[in-house]
Amino acid sequence: MLSEFELIRRYFERSAHSNALTARRAEPSGVQLGIGDDCALLDPASGMQVAVSTDMLVEGRHFAAGADPFKLGHKALAVNLSDLAAMGAAPRWATLALALPSADEAWLERFSAGFLALADRFEVALIGGDTTRGPLNICVTIMGEVPAGLALYRAGAQPGDEIWVSGELGGAALALQHEAGRVTLEEGDRPAMLSRLHEPEPRVALGERLRGIATSAIDVSDGFAGDLAHILERSSVGALVHYAELPRPAVFSRIGDAELERGCVLAGGDDYELVFTAPQARRAEIEALGKEMGLSLSRVGFVQSGDARLMVLGTEGTPVAAPRSFDHFAEP
Ligand code: ADP
Ligand code: MG
C-alpha cells in the first residue's frame, strides 16, 4: 500500500521523478522552494500583484462517482484558471488539496496526468498541497500575476459600455442534460458538448489581452444571467441583453426545444466563458482581438444606468424570463 509521502512524491512532485512531461519542462520561475517543506516559497515579479482564487470539486456535487480521473484533473485546474482569466491575471502557481477514499494508483496516475498536462500548457507550477483520506474531494488554490492596477474587477462596468461574451454558452449544461437522460444528443454532437462539460478550456489568453480594454469581467461558472448579475450588482448598473445575440452551439436548433435552450444558454453553468464589458470606442479593437485569437467574441447588449437589473429581450422586443442560475444553497 502506497504511503502518503510516497504518493505525493510519485504523482505530484515533479523533480522527484521524470517522465515525458517533466523531462521537457524547465525549472518553474518564481518558485524558490516547491513541494517537500512546510511551506513553498514564491518570488513574485516586481510590479506585479498576486491574484489568488480557490475552487473545490466534490464528488456527488460537481461530478458523478466514477468520473474519468484524467478529465477530473483537467477540470479541477481549469475552473481555477478560469477565475484568473476573469481577473486578467497570468497563471503562475497552484496548490492541490486532495481527500481520497483510498490510494488507488490507477486513479492517481490518470488524475495527475490530466492535472499536470494542463498545468504544463499554462506554465503553472504545482507548489504544494495536502493529501488525506476521505470522501473524494479536490480543492485547488491558484495564484497568478497581474501588473499592479490592471486587474479586471467585477465592479467597473459603466452605463453605455457594451457587453461581450466569448465562445458559446449552454453547451456544458446541454451535456449535463444528456447525461441525466433528459435529452438525447445525436452521436455526432456528443463529443463536442461533453468536452464542454468535462474538459473546459479556460480563456486565460483572452483575460490577459483584455487588461486595459475591459471595464469589468467575470467567468461563466453558474450561468450567464446570474454571473452577469454579479457584475451589475458590483458595478451598480443595469443591463439590456438581446437573447438572439447570445452565442450558442448549433445543436440547439437541431433539438428545437426553446425552453431547454433558454435554460442552458441563460442559466446553464460550467461554460467557463468570459463575460466582459467595454466602452463602445473599443469595439473594433475587441473584434480584431477575437479574429487574431481565433475565438468568437459576441456583442450581446449594453450597460444602462439605474437598478442592477438584467433585462433580456427576445426577437419581438418582449422580455425573456431568465431561469435562475445555479446556487448550492438555494431552496428548491
Ligand atoms: P504538512 O504536514 O507540513 O502539512 P504534508 O506532509 O501534508 O506537510 O505535505 C508534505 C509536502 O507535500 C508539502 O510540501 C505539501 O505542500 C506537499 N503536498 C501534500 N499533498 C500534496 C498534493 N496533493 N499535491 C502537491 N503537493 C502536496
Ligand atoms: Mg499537510
Tab-separated table of C-alpha atoms and ligand atoms in Angstrom:
chain	number	residue	atom	x	y	z
A	1	MET	CA	0.000	0.000	0.000
A	2	LEU	CA	1.299	3.404	-1.017
A	3	SER	CA	2.181	5.728	1.872
A	4	GLU	CA	1.000	9.325	1.881
A	5	PHE	CA	4.504	10.623	1.232
A	6	GLU	CA	5.286	8.117	-1.486
A	7	LEU	CA	2.000	9.038	-3.152
A	8	ILE	CA	2.865	12.746	-3.187
A	9	ARG	CA	6.381	12.043	-4.415
A	10	ARG	CA	5.292	9.706	-7.156
A	11	TYR	CA	2.363	11.614	-8.598
A	12	PHE	CA	2.744	15.281	-7.743
A	13	GLU	CA	6.374	16.119	-7.027
A	14	ARG	CA	7.861	16.600	-10.426
A	15	SER	CA	11.521	16.919	-9.530
A	16	ALA	CA	11.401	13.537	-7.778
A	17	HIS	CA	10.615	11.514	-10.871
A	18	SER	CA	10.947	12.013	-14.556
A	19	ASN	CA	8.590	11.180	-17.333
A	20	ALA	CA	7.915	12.596	-20.766
A	21	LEU	CA	6.197	15.601	-19.258
A	22	THR	CA	8.790	16.562	-16.671
A	23	ALA	CA	11.718	15.892	-18.990
A	24	ARG	CA	10.903	18.783	-21.284
A	25	ARG	CA	9.898	21.102	-18.509
A	26	ALA	CA	12.100	23.972	-17.429
A	27	GLU	CA	12.553	24.841	-13.755
A	28	PRO	CA	9.439	26.836	-12.835
A	29	SER	CA	10.161	30.511	-12.489
A	30	GLY	CA	9.215	32.392	-9.354
A	31	VAL	CA	9.491	29.264	-7.193
A	32	GLN	CA	12.237	29.436	-4.598
A	33	LEU	CA	11.012	26.275	-2.879
A	34	GLY	CA	8.316	23.889	-4.093
A	35	ILE	CA	6.830	20.663	-2.717
A	36	GLY	CA	8.563	18.982	0.212
A	37	ASP	CA	8.965	21.511	3.008
A	38	ASP	CA	6.446	23.019	5.416
A	39	CYS	CA	5.687	25.865	3.025
A	40	ALA	CA	6.515	26.746	-0.535
A	41	LEU	CA	8.417	29.998	-1.105
A	42	LEU	CA	7.482	32.175	-4.054
A	43	ASP	CA	9.161	35.157	-5.661
A	44	PRO	CA	6.515	37.272	-7.387
A	45	ALA	CA	7.923	39.573	-10.073
A	46	SER	CA	8.251	43.202	-9.048
A	47	GLY	CA	5.424	45.478	-10.103
A	48	MET	CA	3.022	42.561	-10.157
A	49	GLN	CA	0.109	41.839	-7.861
A	50	VAL	CA	-0.635	38.245	-6.904
A	51	ALA	CA	-4.194	37.118	-7.743
A	52	VAL	CA	-5.416	34.177	-5.626
A	53	SER	CA	-8.518	32.008	-6.005
A	54	THR	CA	-9.762	28.653	-4.670
A	55	ASP	CA	-12.279	26.237	-6.183
A	56	MET	CA	-13.346	22.887	-4.806
A	57	LEU	CA	-14.842	19.909	-6.672
A	58	VAL	CA	-16.874	17.499	-4.553
A	59	GLU	CA	-17.951	14.034	-5.685
A	60	GLY	CA	-21.719	13.771	-5.996
A	61	ARG	CA	-21.994	17.540	-6.185
A	62	HIS	CA	-19.738	18.723	-9.011
A	63	PHE	CA	-19.066	15.368	-10.628
A	64	ALA	CA	-20.543	11.865	-10.521
A	65	ALA	CA	-18.920	8.926	-8.756
A	66	GLY	CA	-16.738	7.052	-11.244
A	67	ALA	CA	-15.941	10.163	-13.312
A	68	ASP	CA	-12.896	9.880	-15.604
A	69	PRO	CA	-9.914	10.841	-13.381
A	70	PHE	CA	-7.903	12.388	-16.246
A	71	LYS	CA	-10.761	14.767	-17.023
A	72	LEU	CA	-11.270	15.498	-13.323
A	73	GLY	CA	-7.622	16.510	-13.027
A	74	HIS	CA	-8.069	18.778	-16.032
A	75	LYS	CA	-11.284	20.310	-14.787
A	76	ALA	CA	-10.086	20.888	-11.218
A	77	LEU	CA	-7.316	23.106	-12.562
A	78	ALA	CA	-9.312	24.549	-15.483
A	79	VAL	CA	-12.049	26.043	-13.281
A	80	ASN	CA	-9.367	27.767	-11.219
A	81	LEU	CA	-7.531	29.037	-14.310
A	82	SER	CA	-10.856	30.451	-15.445
A	83	ASP	CA	-11.007	32.644	-12.326
A	84	LEU	CA	-7.562	34.031	-13.111
A	85	ALA	CA	-8.674	34.669	-16.701
A	86	ALA	CA	-11.662	36.648	-15.430
A	87	MET	CA	-9.273	38.792	-13.395
A	88	GLY	CA	-6.840	39.334	-16.260
A	89	ALA	CA	-4.086	37.508	-14.374
A	90	ALA	CA	-1.386	35.232	-15.803
A	91	PRO	CA	-1.289	31.792	-14.124
A	92	ARG	CA	1.838	31.016	-12.082
A	93	TRP	CA	1.392	28.645	-9.126
A	94	ALA	CA	-1.141	26.202	-7.687
A	95	THR	CA	-1.688	24.082	-4.594
A	96	LEU	CA	-3.785	20.905	-4.564
A	97	ALA	CA	-5.672	19.574	-1.532
A	98	LEU	CA	-6.993	16.066	-2.081
A	99	ALA	CA	-9.236	13.864	0.032
A	100	LEU	CA	-9.115	10.328	-1.381
A	101	PRO	CA	-11.135	7.268	-0.298
A	102	SER	CA	-8.041	5.109	-1.000
A	103	ALA	CA	-4.625	5.324	-2.634
A	104	ASP	CA	-5.868	3.968	-5.965
A	105	GLU	CA	-2.751	4.127	-8.123
A	106	ALA	CA	-4.517	3.784	-11.465
A	107	TRP	CA	-6.772	6.674	-10.480
A	108	LEU	CA	-3.879	8.821	-9.227
A	109	GLU	CA	-1.863	8.176	-12.376
A	110	ARG	CA	-4.708	9.434	-14.597
A	111	PHE	CA	-5.731	12.267	-12.319
A	112	SER	CA	-2.234	13.701	-12.000
A	113	ALA	CA	-1.668	13.285	-15.754
A	114	GLY	CA	-4.778	15.357	-16.506
A	115	PHE	CA	-3.891	17.978	-13.921
A	116	LEU	CA	-0.225	18.276	-14.871
A	117	ALA	CA	-0.865	18.317	-18.638
A	118	LEU	CA	-2.989	21.433	-18.237
A	119	ALA	CA	-0.532	22.883	-15.709
A	120	ASP	CA	2.250	22.492	-18.296
A	121	ARG	CA	0.181	24.098	-21.017
A	122	PHE	CA	-0.339	27.219	-18.899
A	123	GLU	CA	3.080	27.064	-17.196
A	124	VAL	CA	1.611	26.628	-13.739
A	125	ALA	CA	3.916	25.136	-11.087
A	126	LEU	CA	2.284	22.797	-8.545
A	127	ILE	CA	4.000	24.063	-5.404
A	128	GLY	CA	2.240	22.200	-2.587
A	129	GLY	CA	-0.974	20.825	-1.199
A	130	ASP	CA	-2.404	18.398	1.268
A	131	THR	CA	-3.414	14.749	0.971
A	132	THR	CA	-5.768	12.973	3.307
A	133	ARG	CA	-8.149	10.023	3.363
A	134	GLY	CA	-11.822	10.882	2.997
A	135	PRO	CA	-14.714	11.144	0.556
A	136	LEU	CA	-13.325	12.242	-2.834
A	137	ASN	CA	-12.815	15.987	-2.759
A	138	ILE	CA	-10.451	18.063	-4.884
A	139	CYS	CA	-9.550	21.582	-3.856
A	140	VAL	CA	-7.184	23.746	-5.882
A	141	THR	CA	-5.820	27.156	-4.986
A	142	ILE	CA	-4.434	29.050	-7.936
A	143	MET	CA	-2.136	32.047	-7.912
A	144	GLY	CA	-1.365	34.315	-10.818
A	145	GLU	CA	0.244	37.638	-11.523
A	146	VAL	CA	-1.208	40.811	-12.947
A	147	PRO	CA	0.533	44.165	-13.407
A	148	ALA	CA	-0.399	46.376	-10.437
A	149	GLY	CA	-3.574	48.311	-11.152
A	150	LEU	CA	-4.603	46.359	-14.261
A	151	ALA	CA	-6.706	43.527	-12.774
A	152	LEU	CA	-10.245	43.208	-14.176
A	153	TYR	CA	-12.800	43.658	-11.405
A	154	ARG	CA	-16.490	42.801	-11.418
A	155	ALA	CA	-17.055	46.395	-10.389
A	156	GLY	CA	-16.186	48.813	-13.190
A	157	ALA	CA	-18.971	48.453	-15.763
A	158	GLN	CA	-20.176	51.906	-16.873
A	159	PRO	CA	-23.508	52.912	-18.416
A	160	GLY	CA	-23.108	52.827	-22.195
A	161	ASP	CA	-20.486	50.042	-22.126
A	162	GLU	CA	-21.121	47.118	-24.420
A	163	ILE	CA	-21.443	43.572	-23.047
A	164	TRP	CA	-19.401	40.815	-24.671
A	165	VAL	CA	-19.320	37.025	-24.369
A	166	SER	CA	-16.514	34.725	-25.547
A	167	GLY	CA	-17.135	31.390	-27.274
A	168	GLU	CA	-20.550	29.805	-26.791
A	169	LEU	CA	-22.979	29.442	-23.918
A	170	GLY	CA	-25.075	26.466	-22.875
A	171	GLY	CA	-23.037	23.560	-24.259
A	172	ALA	CA	-21.927	22.264	-20.861
A	173	ALA	CA	-25.455	22.431	-19.451
A	174	LEU	CA	-26.777	20.617	-22.506
A	175	ALA	CA	-24.219	17.837	-21.975
A	176	LEU	CA	-25.366	17.567	-18.356
A	177	GLN	CA	-28.983	17.228	-19.514
A	178	HIS	CA	-27.837	14.491	-21.887
A	179	GLU	CA	-26.024	12.640	-19.106
A	180	ALA	CA	-29.084	12.936	-16.867
A	181	GLY	CA	-31.139	11.300	-19.637
A	182	ARG	CA	-33.404	14.324	-20.065
A	183	VAL	CA	-32.368	14.845	-23.672
A	184	THR	CA	-30.559	12.585	-26.117
A	185	LEU	CA	-27.797	14.160	-28.181
A	186	GLU	CA	-27.113	12.665	-31.577
A	187	GLU	CA	-23.844	10.784	-31.734
A	188	GLY	CA	-22.188	13.424	-33.917
A	189	ASP	CA	-22.999	16.179	-31.429
A	190	ARG	CA	-21.871	14.363	-28.305
A	191	PRO	CA	-18.066	14.703	-28.233
A	192	ALA	CA	-18.061	18.495	-28.592
A	193	MET	CA	-20.772	19.037	-25.966
A	194	LEU	CA	-19.365	16.509	-23.497
A	195	SER	CA	-15.942	18.078	-23.730
A	196	ARG	CA	-17.510	21.466	-22.943
A	197	LEU	CA	-18.679	19.909	-19.672
A	198	HIS	CA	-15.752	17.710	-18.731
A	199	GLU	CA	-12.756	19.440	-20.305
A	200	PRO	CA	-13.458	23.174	-20.265
A	201	GLU	CA	-10.930	25.490	-21.888
A	202	PRO	CA	-10.153	28.430	-19.597
A	203	ARG	CA	-9.951	31.735	-21.513
A	204	VAL	CA	-6.632	32.713	-19.993
A	205	ALA	CA	-5.102	34.417	-23.044
A	206	LEU	CA	-8.254	36.448	-23.607
A	207	GLY	CA	-8.323	37.629	-19.993
A	208	GLU	CA	-4.741	38.857	-20.240
A	209	ARG	CA	-5.402	40.650	-23.526
A	210	LEU	CA	-8.439	42.421	-22.050
A	211	ARG	CA	-6.324	44.297	-19.489
A	212	GLY	CA	-6.776	47.989	-20.096
A	213	ILE	CA	-9.672	47.332	-22.509
A	214	ALA	CA	-12.469	45.728	-20.474
A	215	THR	CA	-14.085	47.745	-17.687
A	216	SER	CA	-15.289	44.594	-15.863
A	217	ALA	CA	-15.186	40.826	-16.316
A	218	ILE	CA	-16.430	37.555	-14.835
A	219	ASP	CA	-16.266	33.924	-15.927
A	220	VAL	CA	-19.461	31.947	-16.511
A	221	SER	CA	-19.436	29.204	-13.907
A	222	ASP	CA	-23.022	29.324	-12.615
A	223	GLY	CA	-24.868	30.635	-15.688
A	224	PHE	CA	-24.762	33.733	-17.906
A	225	ALA	CA	-27.663	35.646	-16.322
A	226	GLY	CA	-26.567	35.023	-12.748
A	227	ASP	CA	-22.909	35.731	-13.424
A	228	LEU	CA	-23.654	38.936	-15.343
A	229	ALA	CA	-25.877	39.911	-12.403
A	230	HIS	CA	-22.762	39.834	-10.197
A	231	ILE	CA	-21.141	42.426	-12.465
A	232	LEU	CA	-24.291	44.543	-12.323
A	233	GLU	CA	-24.508	44.407	-8.530
A	234	ARG	CA	-20.837	45.174	-8.021
A	235	SER	CA	-20.907	47.982	-10.584
A	236	SER	CA	-24.337	49.365	-9.532
A	237	VAL	CA	-25.646	49.405	-13.100
A	238	GLY	CA	-28.363	47.667	-15.123
A	239	ALA	CA	-28.094	45.844	-18.455
A	240	LEU	CA	-30.072	45.094	-21.562
A	241	VAL	CA	-29.214	41.905	-23.428
A	242	HIS	CA	-30.659	40.619	-26.718
A	243	TYR	CA	-31.387	36.921	-26.328
A	244	ALA	CA	-30.853	36.253	-30.036
A	245	GLU	CA	-27.305	37.634	-29.851
A	246	LEU	CA	-26.179	35.211	-27.158
A	247	PRO	CA	-23.769	32.760	-28.830
A	248	ARG	CA	-24.820	29.108	-28.572
A	249	PRO	CA	-23.920	25.804	-30.225
A	250	ALA	CA	-25.802	24.981	-33.452
A	251	VAL	CA	-27.024	21.726	-31.915
A	252	PHE	CA	-29.758	23.673	-30.090
A	253	SER	CA	-31.533	24.454	-33.363
A	254	ARG	CA	-31.416	20.759	-34.323
A	255	ILE	CA	-33.042	19.834	-30.996
A	256	GLY	CA	-35.676	22.557	-31.360
A	257	ASP	CA	-36.673	22.804	-27.690
A	258	ALA	CA	-36.914	26.540	-26.947
A	259	GLU	CA	-37.328	26.114	-23.202
A	260	LEU	CA	-34.375	23.763	-22.849
A	261	GLU	CA	-32.291	26.158	-24.947
A	262	ARG	CA	-33.233	29.147	-22.820
A	263	GLY	CA	-32.374	27.289	-19.631
A	264	CYS	CA	-28.982	26.198	-20.938
A	265	VAL	CA	-27.994	29.486	-22.616
A	266	LEU	CA	-29.162	31.864	-19.881
A	267	ALA	CA	-28.704	29.793	-16.747
A	268	GLY	CA	-26.511	26.799	-17.642
A	269	GLY	CA	-23.333	26.608	-15.596
A	270	ASP	CA	-19.871	25.234	-16.317
A	271	ASP	CA	-19.213	27.035	-19.620
A	272	TYR	CA	-16.178	28.946	-18.322
A	273	GLU	CA	-16.514	31.600	-20.992
A	274	LEU	CA	-15.751	35.227	-20.145
A	275	VAL	CA	-18.446	37.892	-19.938
A	276	PHE	CA	-16.988	41.384	-20.014
A	277	THR	CA	-17.926	44.994	-20.563
A	278	ALA	CA	-16.028	47.601	-22.568
A	279	PRO	CA	-16.642	51.104	-23.896
A	280	GLN	CA	-18.110	51.315	-27.417
A	281	ALA	CA	-14.921	53.044	-28.521
A	282	ARG	CA	-13.020	49.765	-28.002
A	283	ARG	CA	-15.354	47.718	-30.230
A	284	ALA	CA	-13.069	47.499	-33.280
A	285	GLU	CA	-10.115	46.558	-31.090
A	286	ILE	CA	-12.097	43.741	-29.460
A	287	GLU	CA	-13.307	42.460	-32.822
A	288	ALA	CA	-9.723	42.419	-34.078
A	289	LEU	CA	-8.621	40.620	-30.925
A	290	GLY	CA	-11.212	37.882	-31.452
A	291	LYS	CA	-10.027	37.387	-35.051
A	292	GLU	CA	-6.403	37.297	-34.006
A	293	MET	CA	-7.103	34.740	-31.286
A	294	GLY	CA	-9.492	32.638	-33.391
A	295	LEU	CA	-12.081	32.971	-30.641
A	296	SER	CA	-15.551	34.290	-31.318
A	297	LEU	CA	-16.387	37.363	-29.246
A	298	SER	CA	-20.070	38.322	-29.397
A	299	ARG	CA	-21.554	41.685	-28.526
A	300	VAL	CA	-24.802	40.830	-26.749
A	301	GLY	CA	-26.117	44.044	-25.189
A	302	PHE	CA	-25.187	47.109	-23.211
A	303	VAL	CA	-24.923	48.523	-19.717
A	304	GLN	CA	-27.542	51.014	-18.516
A	305	SER	CA	-27.719	53.343	-15.575
A	306	GLY	CA	-30.264	52.510	-12.892
A	307	ASP	CA	-31.046	49.465	-10.774
A	308	ALA	CA	-28.763	46.450	-11.000
A	309	ARG	CA	-31.341	44.692	-13.138
A	310	LEU	CA	-30.775	42.486	-16.173
A	311	MET	CA	-33.369	42.780	-18.932
A	312	VAL	CA	-33.207	40.057	-21.593
A	313	LEU	CA	-35.185	40.903	-24.740
A	314	GLY	CA	-36.490	38.389	-27.280
A	315	THR	CA	-36.684	38.987	-31.029
A	316	GLU	CA	-40.071	40.713	-30.785
A	317	GLY	CA	-38.718	43.065	-28.139
A	318	THR	CA	-40.584	41.288	-25.364
A	319	PRO	CA	-38.757	40.366	-22.157
A	320	VAL	CA	-37.462	36.789	-21.863
A	321	ALA	CA	-37.636	35.357	-18.349
A	322	ALA	CA	-34.165	34.266	-17.302
A	323	PRO	CA	-34.287	30.998	-15.329
A	324	ARG	CA	-32.367	31.057	-12.060
A	325	SER	CA	-28.683	30.279	-12.092
A	326	PHE	CA	-27.213	27.528	-10.015
A	327	ASP	CA	-26.931	28.147	-6.279
A	328	HIS	CA	-25.722	25.397	-3.934
A	329	PHE	CA	-27.779	26.736	-1.044
A	330	ALA	CA	-30.940	27.926	-2.791
A	331	GLU	CA	-34.215	26.401	-1.575
A	332	PRO	CA	-35.590	24.026	-4.245
B	1	ADP	P1	2.490	19.204	6.476
B	1	ADP	O1	2.250	18.041	7.380
B	1	ADP	O2	3.551	20.136	6.912
B	1	ADP	O3	1.208	19.871	6.081
B	1	ADP	P2	2.479	17.345	4.378
B	1	ADP	O4	3.094	16.115	4.896
B	1	ADP	O5	0.996	17.444	4.347
B	1	ADP	O6	3.104	18.582	5.138
B	1	ADP	O7	2.993	17.583	2.897
B	1	ADP	C1	4.355	17.385	2.551
B	1	ADP	C2	4.665	18.206	1.337
B	1	ADP	O8	3.896	17.703	0.227
B	1	ADP	C3	4.288	19.666	1.475
B	1	ADP	O9	5.255	20.411	0.751
B	1	ADP	C4	2.952	19.759	0.797
B	1	ADP	O10	2.733	21.053	0.279
B	1	ADP	C5	3.082	18.707	-0.314
B	1	ADP	N1	1.806	18.085	-0.727
B	1	ADP	C6	0.964	17.332	0.042
B	1	ADP	N2	-0.070	16.891	-0.696
B	1	ADP	C7	0.106	17.351	-1.946
B	1	ADP	C8	-0.612	17.238	-3.154
B	1	ADP	N3	-1.752	16.543	-3.256
B	1	ADP	N4	-0.124	17.863	-4.258
B	1	ADP	C9	1.009	18.569	-4.164
B	1	ADP	N5	1.752	18.711	-3.080
B	1	ADP	C10	1.324	18.109	-1.962
B	2	MG	MG	-0.391	18.681	5.297
